[in-house]
Every structure is written in C-alpha cells, then in structure tokens.
Coordinates of N, CA, C and O in Angstrom, one line a residue:
M1 N -58.3 41.9 -51.9 CA -59.2 41.8 -50.9 C -60.2 40.7 -51.2 O -60.5 39.9 -50.3
T2 N -60.6 40.6 -52.4 CA -61.6 39.6 -52.8 C -61.0 38.2 -52.6 O -61.7 37.3 -52.0
Y3 N -59.8 38.0 -53.1 CA -59.2 36.6 -53.0 C -58.9 36.3 -51.5 O -59.0 35.1 -51.1
F4 N -58.6 37.3 -50.7 CA -58.3 37.0 -49.3 C -59.6 36.6 -48.6 O -59.7 35.5 -48.0
A5 N -60.7 37.3 -48.8 CA -62.0 36.9 -48.2 C -62.5 35.6 -48.7 O -63.0 34.8 -48.0
R6 N -62.3 35.4 -50.0 CA -62.7 34.1 -50.6 C -62.0 32.9 -50.0 O -62.5 31.9 -49.7
S7 N -60.7 33.1 -49.8 CA -59.9 32.0 -49.3 C -60.2 31.7 -47.9 O -60.3 30.5 -47.5
L8 N -60.5 32.7 -47.0 CA -60.9 32.5 -45.7 C -62.2 31.8 -45.6 O -62.4 30.8 -44.9
G9 N -63.2 32.3 -46.4 CA -64.5 31.6 -46.4 C -64.4 30.2 -46.9 O -65.1 29.3 -46.3
A10 N -63.7 30.0 -47.9 CA -63.6 28.6 -48.4 C -62.9 27.7 -47.5 O -63.3 26.5 -47.3
S11 N -61.9 28.1 -46.8 CA -61.2 27.3 -45.8 C -62.2 27.0 -44.6 O -62.2 25.8 -44.1
H12 N -63.0 27.9 -44.2 CA -63.9 27.7 -43.1 C -65.1 26.8 -43.5 O -65.6 26.1 -42.6
T13 N -65.4 26.7 -44.8 CA -66.5 25.9 -45.2 C -66.1 24.6 -45.8 O -66.9 23.8 -46.3
G14 N -64.8 24.3 -45.9 CA -64.2 23.1 -46.4 C -64.1 23.0 -47.9 O -63.8 22.0 -48.5
D15 N -64.2 24.1 -48.6 CA -64.0 24.2 -50.0 C -62.5 24.5 -50.3 O -62.1 25.6 -50.6
L16 N -61.7 23.5 -50.1 CA -60.3 23.6 -50.1 C -59.7 24.0 -51.5 O -58.7 24.7 -51.6
A17 N -60.4 23.5 -52.6 CA -60.0 23.8 -53.9 C -60.1 25.3 -54.2 O -59.2 26.0 -54.7
T18 N -61.2 25.9 -53.7 CA -61.4 27.4 -53.9 C -60.4 28.1 -53.0 O -59.8 29.1 -53.5
A19 N -60.1 27.6 -51.8 CA -59.2 28.3 -50.9 C -57.8 28.3 -51.6 O -57.1 29.3 -51.6
K20 N -57.4 27.1 -52.1 CA -56.1 27.0 -52.8 C -56.0 28.0 -54.0 O -54.9 28.6 -54.2
A21 N -57.0 28.0 -54.8 CA -57.0 28.9 -56.0 C -56.9 30.3 -55.6 O -56.2 31.1 -56.2
S22 N -57.6 30.7 -54.5 CA -57.6 32.1 -54.1 C -56.2 32.4 -53.5 O -55.7 33.5 -53.7
I23 N -55.6 31.5 -52.8 CA -54.2 31.7 -52.3 C -53.2 31.9 -53.5 O -52.3 32.7 -53.4
D24 N -53.4 31.1 -54.5 CA -52.6 31.2 -55.7 C -52.7 32.6 -56.3 O -51.7 33.2 -56.8
S25 N -54.0 33.1 -56.3 CA -54.2 34.4 -56.9 C -53.5 35.5 -56.0 O -53.0 36.4 -56.6
L26 N -53.6 35.3 -54.7 CA -52.9 36.3 -53.8 C -51.4 36.3 -54.1 O -50.8 37.4 -54.2
A27 N -50.8 35.1 -54.3 CA -49.4 35.0 -54.6 C -49.0 35.7 -55.9 O -48.0 36.5 -55.9
S28 N -49.9 35.6 -56.8 CA -49.7 36.2 -58.1 C -49.7 37.8 -58.0 O -48.9 38.5 -58.6
I29 N -50.7 38.2 -57.3 CA -50.9 39.7 -57.1 C -49.7 40.2 -56.3 O -49.1 41.3 -56.7
Q30 N -49.2 39.5 -55.3 CA -48.1 39.9 -54.5 C -46.8 40.1 -55.4 O -46.1 41.0 -55.3
Q31 N -46.6 39.1 -56.3 CA -45.5 39.1 -57.2 C -45.5 40.3 -58.2 O -44.6 40.9 -58.4
R32 N -46.7 40.5 -58.7 CA -46.9 41.7 -59.6 C -46.6 43.0 -58.9 O -46.0 43.9 -59.5
L33 N -47.1 43.1 -57.7 CA -46.9 44.4 -56.9 C -45.4 44.6 -56.6 O -44.9 45.7 -56.8
A34 N -44.7 43.5 -56.3 CA -43.3 43.6 -56.0 C -42.5 44.0 -57.2 O -41.6 44.8 -57.2
A35 N -42.9 43.4 -58.4 CA -42.2 43.6 -59.6 C -42.4 45.1 -60.1 O -41.6 45.6 -60.8
S36 N -43.6 45.6 -59.7 CA -43.9 47.0 -60.2 C -43.5 48.1 -59.3 O -43.9 49.2 -59.4
G37 N -42.6 47.7 -58.3 CA -42.1 48.7 -57.4 C -43.1 49.2 -56.3 O -43.0 50.4 -55.9
E38 N -43.9 48.3 -55.8 CA -44.9 48.7 -54.8 C -44.6 47.8 -53.6 O -45.5 46.9 -53.2
P39 N -43.5 48.0 -52.9 CA -43.2 47.1 -51.8 C -44.2 47.2 -50.6 O -44.4 46.1 -50.0
Y40 N -44.7 48.3 -50.3 CA -45.7 48.3 -49.2 C -46.9 47.4 -49.5 O -47.3 46.6 -48.6
W41 N -47.5 47.6 -50.6 CA -48.7 46.8 -51.0 C -48.3 45.4 -51.2 O -49.1 44.5 -50.9
A42 N -47.2 45.1 -51.8 CA -46.7 43.7 -51.9 C -46.6 43.0 -50.6 O -47.1 41.9 -50.4
E43 N -46.1 43.7 -49.6 CA -46.1 43.2 -48.2 C -47.4 42.9 -47.6 O -47.7 41.9 -47.0
Q44 N -48.4 43.9 -47.8 CA -49.7 43.7 -47.3 C -50.4 42.4 -47.9 O -51.0 41.7 -47.2
V45 N -50.2 42.2 -49.2 CA -50.8 41.0 -49.8 C -50.0 39.8 -49.4 O -50.7 38.7 -49.2
A46 N -48.7 39.9 -49.1 CA -48.0 38.7 -48.6 C -48.5 38.3 -47.2 O -48.6 37.1 -46.9
I47 N -48.8 39.3 -46.4 CA -49.4 39.0 -45.1 C -50.8 38.4 -45.2 O -51.1 37.4 -44.6
E48 N -51.6 38.9 -46.1 CA -52.9 38.2 -46.4 C -52.7 36.8 -46.8 O -53.5 35.9 -46.5
N49 N -51.7 36.6 -47.7 CA -51.4 35.3 -48.2 C -51.1 34.3 -47.0 O -51.5 33.2 -47.0
L50 N -50.2 34.8 -46.1 CA -49.9 34.0 -45.0 C -51.1 33.6 -44.1 O -51.3 32.5 -43.7
E51 N -51.9 34.6 -43.9 CA -53.1 34.4 -43.1 C -54.1 33.4 -43.8 O -54.6 32.5 -43.2
A52 N -54.2 33.5 -45.1 CA -55.1 32.6 -45.9 C -54.5 31.2 -45.8 O -55.2 30.2 -45.6
Q53 N -53.2 31.1 -46.0 CA -52.5 29.8 -46.0 C -52.7 29.1 -44.6 O -52.9 27.9 -44.5
A54 N -52.6 30.0 -43.6 CA -52.7 29.5 -42.2 C -54.1 28.8 -42.0 O -54.2 27.7 -41.4
W55 N -55.1 29.5 -42.5 CA -56.5 28.9 -42.3 C -56.6 27.7 -43.2 O -57.3 26.7 -42.8
L56 N -56.0 27.6 -44.3 CA -56.0 26.4 -45.1 C -55.3 25.3 -44.4 O -55.8 24.1 -44.3
D57 N -54.2 25.6 -43.8 CA -53.4 24.6 -43.0 C -54.4 24.0 -41.9 O -54.4 22.8 -41.7
L58 N -55.1 24.9 -41.2 CA -56.0 24.5 -40.2 C -57.1 23.6 -40.7 O -57.4 22.5 -40.1
A59 N -57.6 24.0 -41.8 CA -58.7 23.1 -42.5 C -58.2 21.8 -42.9 O -58.9 20.8 -42.9
E60 N -56.9 21.7 -43.2 CA -56.2 20.4 -43.5 C -55.6 19.7 -42.3 O -54.8 18.8 -42.5
A61 N -56.0 20.1 -41.1 CA -55.6 19.5 -39.9 C -54.1 19.6 -39.6 O -53.5 18.7 -39.0
R62 N -53.4 20.7 -40.1 CA -52.0 20.9 -39.8 C -51.9 22.1 -38.9 O -51.5 23.2 -39.2
E63 N -52.3 21.8 -37.6 CA -52.4 22.9 -36.6 C -51.1 23.6 -36.3 O -51.1 24.8 -36.2
T64 N -50.0 22.8 -36.2 CA -48.7 23.5 -36.0 C -48.3 24.4 -37.1 O -47.9 25.5 -36.8
D65 N -48.5 24.0 -38.3 CA -48.2 24.9 -39.5 C -49.1 26.1 -39.5 O -48.7 27.2 -39.8
A66 N -50.4 25.9 -39.2 CA -51.3 27.0 -39.2 C -50.9 28.0 -38.2 O -50.9 29.2 -38.5
L67 N -50.6 27.6 -37.0 CA -50.2 28.6 -35.9 C -48.9 29.3 -36.3 O -48.8 30.5 -36.1
A68 N -48.0 28.5 -36.8 CA -46.7 29.1 -37.2 C -46.9 30.2 -38.3 O -46.3 31.3 -38.2
R69 N -47.7 29.9 -39.3 CA -47.9 30.9 -40.4 C -48.6 32.1 -39.8 O -48.3 33.3 -40.2
M70 N -49.7 31.9 -39.0 CA -50.4 33.0 -38.5 C -49.6 33.9 -37.6 O -49.6 35.1 -37.6
R71 N -48.7 33.3 -36.8 CA -47.8 34.1 -35.9 C -46.8 34.8 -36.8 O -46.4 36.0 -36.4
E72 N -46.4 34.3 -37.9 CA -45.5 35.0 -38.8 C -46.2 36.2 -39.4 O -45.7 37.3 -39.5
A73 N -47.5 36.0 -39.7 CA -48.3 37.1 -40.3 C -48.4 38.2 -39.2 O -48.3 39.4 -39.5
V74 N -48.6 37.8 -37.9 CA -48.7 38.8 -36.9 C -47.4 39.6 -36.8 O -47.4 40.9 -36.7
I75 N -46.3 38.9 -36.8 CA -45.0 39.6 -36.7 C -44.8 40.6 -37.8 O -44.4 41.7 -37.6
R76 N -45.1 40.1 -39.0 CA -44.9 41.0 -40.2 C -45.9 42.2 -40.2 O -45.5 43.3 -40.5
E77 N -47.1 42.0 -39.8 CA -48.1 43.0 -39.7 C -47.7 44.1 -38.6 O -47.8 45.3 -38.8
D78 N -47.2 43.6 -37.5 CA -46.8 44.5 -36.4 C -45.6 45.3 -36.8 O -45.4 46.4 -36.4
A79 N -44.8 44.8 -37.7 CA -43.6 45.5 -38.2 C -43.9 46.5 -39.3 O -43.0 47.3 -39.7
T80 N -45.1 46.5 -39.8 CA -45.5 47.3 -40.9 C -46.1 48.7 -40.5 O -46.9 48.7 -39.6
E81 N -45.6 49.7 -41.0 CA -46.1 51.1 -40.8 C -47.5 51.1 -41.5 O -47.6 50.7 -42.6
E82 N -48.5 51.7 -40.8 CA -49.8 51.8 -41.4 C -49.7 53.0 -42.5 O -49.2 54.0 -42.2
S83 N -50.3 52.7 -43.6 CA -50.4 53.7 -44.7 C -51.3 54.8 -44.3 O -52.4 54.6 -43.7
A84 N -51.0 56.0 -44.7 CA -51.9 57.2 -44.4 C -53.2 57.1 -45.2 O -54.1 57.8 -44.8
V85 N -53.2 56.3 -46.2 CA -54.4 56.3 -47.1 C -55.3 55.1 -46.8 O -56.3 54.9 -47.5
T86 N -55.0 54.3 -45.8 CA -55.8 53.1 -45.5 C -56.3 53.2 -44.0 O -55.6 53.7 -43.2
P87 N -57.5 52.6 -43.7 CA -58.0 52.7 -42.4 C -57.4 51.5 -41.5 O -57.6 51.5 -40.3
G88 N -56.6 50.7 -42.1 CA -56.1 49.5 -41.3 C -56.4 48.2 -42.0 O -57.2 48.2 -43.0
P89 N -56.0 47.1 -41.5 CA -56.2 45.8 -42.2 C -57.7 45.5 -42.1 O -58.4 45.8 -41.2
L90 N -58.2 44.8 -43.1 CA -59.5 44.3 -43.2 C -59.8 43.3 -42.0 O -60.8 43.5 -41.3
A91 N -58.9 42.5 -41.8 CA -58.9 41.5 -40.6 C -57.5 41.5 -40.0 O -56.6 40.9 -40.6
P92 N -57.3 42.1 -38.9 CA -55.9 42.1 -38.3 C -55.5 40.7 -38.0 O -56.2 39.8 -37.6
A93 N -54.2 40.5 -38.2 CA -53.6 39.2 -38.1 C -53.8 38.7 -36.6 O -54.1 37.5 -36.4
R94 N -53.6 39.5 -35.7 CA -53.8 39.1 -34.3 C -55.3 38.7 -34.0 O -55.5 37.7 -33.3
E95 N -56.2 39.4 -34.6 CA -57.6 39.0 -34.5 C -57.8 37.6 -35.1 O -58.5 36.7 -34.5
L96 N -57.3 37.4 -36.3 CA -57.4 36.1 -36.9 C -56.7 35.0 -36.1 O -57.2 33.9 -36.0
L97 N -55.6 35.3 -35.5 CA -54.9 34.4 -34.6 C -55.8 34.0 -33.4 O -55.9 32.9 -33.0
G98 N -56.5 35.1 -32.9 CA -57.4 34.8 -31.8 C -58.5 33.9 -32.2 O -58.9 32.9 -31.5
D99 N -59.1 34.1 -33.4 CA -60.1 33.2 -34.0 C -59.6 31.8 -34.1 O -60.3 30.8 -33.8
M100 N -58.4 31.7 -34.6 CA -57.8 30.3 -34.7 C -57.6 29.6 -33.4 O -57.9 28.4 -33.2
L101 N -57.2 30.4 -32.4 CA -57.0 29.8 -31.1 C -58.3 29.4 -30.5 O -58.4 28.4 -29.8
I102 N -59.4 30.1 -30.8 CA -60.7 29.7 -30.3 C -61.1 28.4 -31.0 O -61.6 27.5 -30.3
E103 N -60.8 28.3 -32.3 CA -61.1 27.0 -33.0 C -60.4 25.9 -32.4 O -60.8 24.7 -32.3
L104 N -59.2 26.1 -31.9 CA -58.3 25.1 -31.3 C -58.6 24.9 -29.8 O -57.8 24.2 -29.1
K105 N -59.7 25.5 -29.3 CA -60.1 25.4 -27.9 C -59.0 25.9 -26.9 O -58.7 25.3 -25.9
R106 N -58.5 27.1 -27.2 CA -57.5 27.8 -26.4 C -57.9 29.2 -26.1 O -57.3 30.2 -26.5
P107 N -59.0 29.3 -25.3 CA -59.7 30.6 -25.1 C -58.8 31.7 -24.4 O -58.9 32.9 -24.7
A108 N -58.0 31.2 -23.4 CA -57.2 32.2 -22.7 C -56.2 32.9 -23.6 O -56.0 34.1 -23.6
E109 N -55.5 32.1 -24.5 CA -54.6 32.6 -25.4 C -55.3 33.5 -26.4 O -54.8 34.5 -26.9
A110 N -56.5 33.1 -26.8 CA -57.3 33.9 -27.8 C -57.6 35.3 -27.2 O -57.4 36.3 -27.9
R111 N -58.1 35.3 -26.0 CA -58.4 36.6 -25.3 C -57.2 37.5 -25.3 O -57.3 38.7 -25.6
A112 N -56.0 37.0 -25.1 CA -54.8 37.8 -25.1 C -54.5 38.4 -26.5 O -54.2 39.6 -26.6
E113 N -54.8 37.6 -27.5 CA -54.6 38.1 -28.9 C -55.7 39.2 -29.2 O -55.3 40.2 -29.9
Y114 N -56.9 39.0 -28.8 CA -57.9 40.0 -29.1 C -57.6 41.3 -28.3 O -57.7 42.4 -28.9
R115 N -57.1 41.2 -27.1 CA -56.7 42.4 -26.4 C -55.6 43.1 -27.0 O -55.6 44.3 -27.1
A116 N -54.6 42.4 -27.5 CA -53.5 43.0 -28.2 C -54.0 43.6 -29.5 O -53.5 44.7 -29.9
T117 N -54.9 43.1 -30.2 CA -55.5 43.7 -31.4 C -56.1 45.0 -31.0 O -55.9 46.0 -31.7
L118 N -56.8 45.1 -29.9 CA -57.5 46.3 -29.5 C -56.5 47.5 -29.2 O -56.8 48.6 -29.3
M119 N -55.3 47.1 -28.8 CA -54.2 48.1 -28.5 C -53.8 48.8 -29.8 O -53.6 50.0 -29.8
K120 N -53.8 48.1 -30.9 CA -53.4 48.7 -32.2 C -54.6 49.2 -33.0 O -54.6 50.2 -33.7
E121 N -55.7 48.4 -32.9 CA -56.9 48.7 -33.7 C -58.1 48.9 -32.7 O -58.9 47.9 -32.5
P122 N -58.2 50.0 -32.0 CA -59.3 50.2 -30.9 C -60.7 50.0 -31.5 O -61.0 50.3 -32.6
N123 N -61.5 49.5 -30.6 CA -63.0 49.5 -30.9 C -63.4 48.5 -32.0 O -64.5 48.7 -32.5
R124 N -62.6 47.5 -32.3 CA -63.0 46.5 -33.3 C -64.0 45.6 -32.6 O -63.7 45.0 -31.6
R125 N -65.2 45.6 -33.1 CA -66.3 44.9 -32.4 C -66.0 43.4 -32.2 O -66.2 42.9 -31.1
H126 N -65.4 42.8 -33.2 CA -65.1 41.3 -33.0 C -64.1 41.1 -31.9 O -64.2 40.2 -31.1
S127 N -63.1 41.9 -31.9 CA -62.0 41.8 -30.9 C -62.6 42.2 -29.5 O -62.2 41.6 -28.5
L128 N -63.4 43.2 -29.4 CA -64.0 43.5 -28.1 C -64.8 42.3 -27.6 O -64.7 42.0 -26.4
K129 N -65.6 41.7 -28.4 CA -66.4 40.5 -28.0 C -65.4 39.4 -27.6 O -65.6 38.7 -26.6
G130 N -64.4 39.1 -28.4 CA -63.5 38.0 -28.1 C -62.6 38.3 -26.8 O -62.3 37.3 -26.1
A131 N -62.4 39.5 -26.6 CA -61.6 39.9 -25.4 C -62.5 39.9 -24.1 O -62.0 40.0 -23.0
G132 N -63.8 39.8 -24.3 CA -64.7 39.8 -23.2 C -64.9 41.2 -22.6 O -65.2 41.4 -21.4
V133 N -64.7 42.2 -23.4 CA -64.8 43.6 -23.0 C -66.3 44.1 -23.1 O -66.9 43.8 -24.0

C-alpha cells in the first residue's frame, strides 16, 4: 500500500524517479506473493502496479498507454472476488480511471466511471463528487 500511494503521489508531482522506484517495489512484492502461493494478494498488487504504471505513463505524456493500462486494471479488478477480510480497494481502478479522464479533459467519460465505481463501492465520497451526485 505504501509503494502504491508513493508512486501515485510521485507521478502527480513529477517525481518520476520515485514513481519508478515505487513501481519496481510493487513488482517485487507481487513476484514474492506469487512465489509464496498467495495468488489473490499477488493479483491485488499486480492491479496496483498497473494503476501506478498508468499514472507514470500519463506523467510521461503517453496518454494512450496510460488509458490502456488503467482500463486493463479496471478489467482485472472487476474480475476479482472481494476478499472477506478486506473492505475493498484503497483506490478503485474505475475511480482512478475517472480521475485520469478528468486530467485528460474528458468529463463525461469520467462521470460514467465514477458512477460505475459507486455501483460496486457505494458511498465513496470522491466518486460521489466526481459523478455529480
């Protein structure tokens, strides 16, 4: 969670070296989880890695790559069963996609993603605001 948050913050503030280092750390954690027989958690970290990489792509002006990665994260997160011991993702992939679409000046598409987030994760303040609810 720390490396995920660090990578997003670093990408948003232009500290690309920190973003890349944090993404490398996420990849390492994902590999260790997969090797230790923790497929659920390995997939959760892999999704976070995709999201973090998407924001780095956007910071590096690779909009097409950024959207493709974030949409892949959405698909993978939607296909994941929620664990009984977790409250849900720290930042849902659809919500992050909505944020990215706002950055790209595509508010109608962003609203649709925020609304879709609310279907799976009700009452998320950020998504409620983004959806205009």
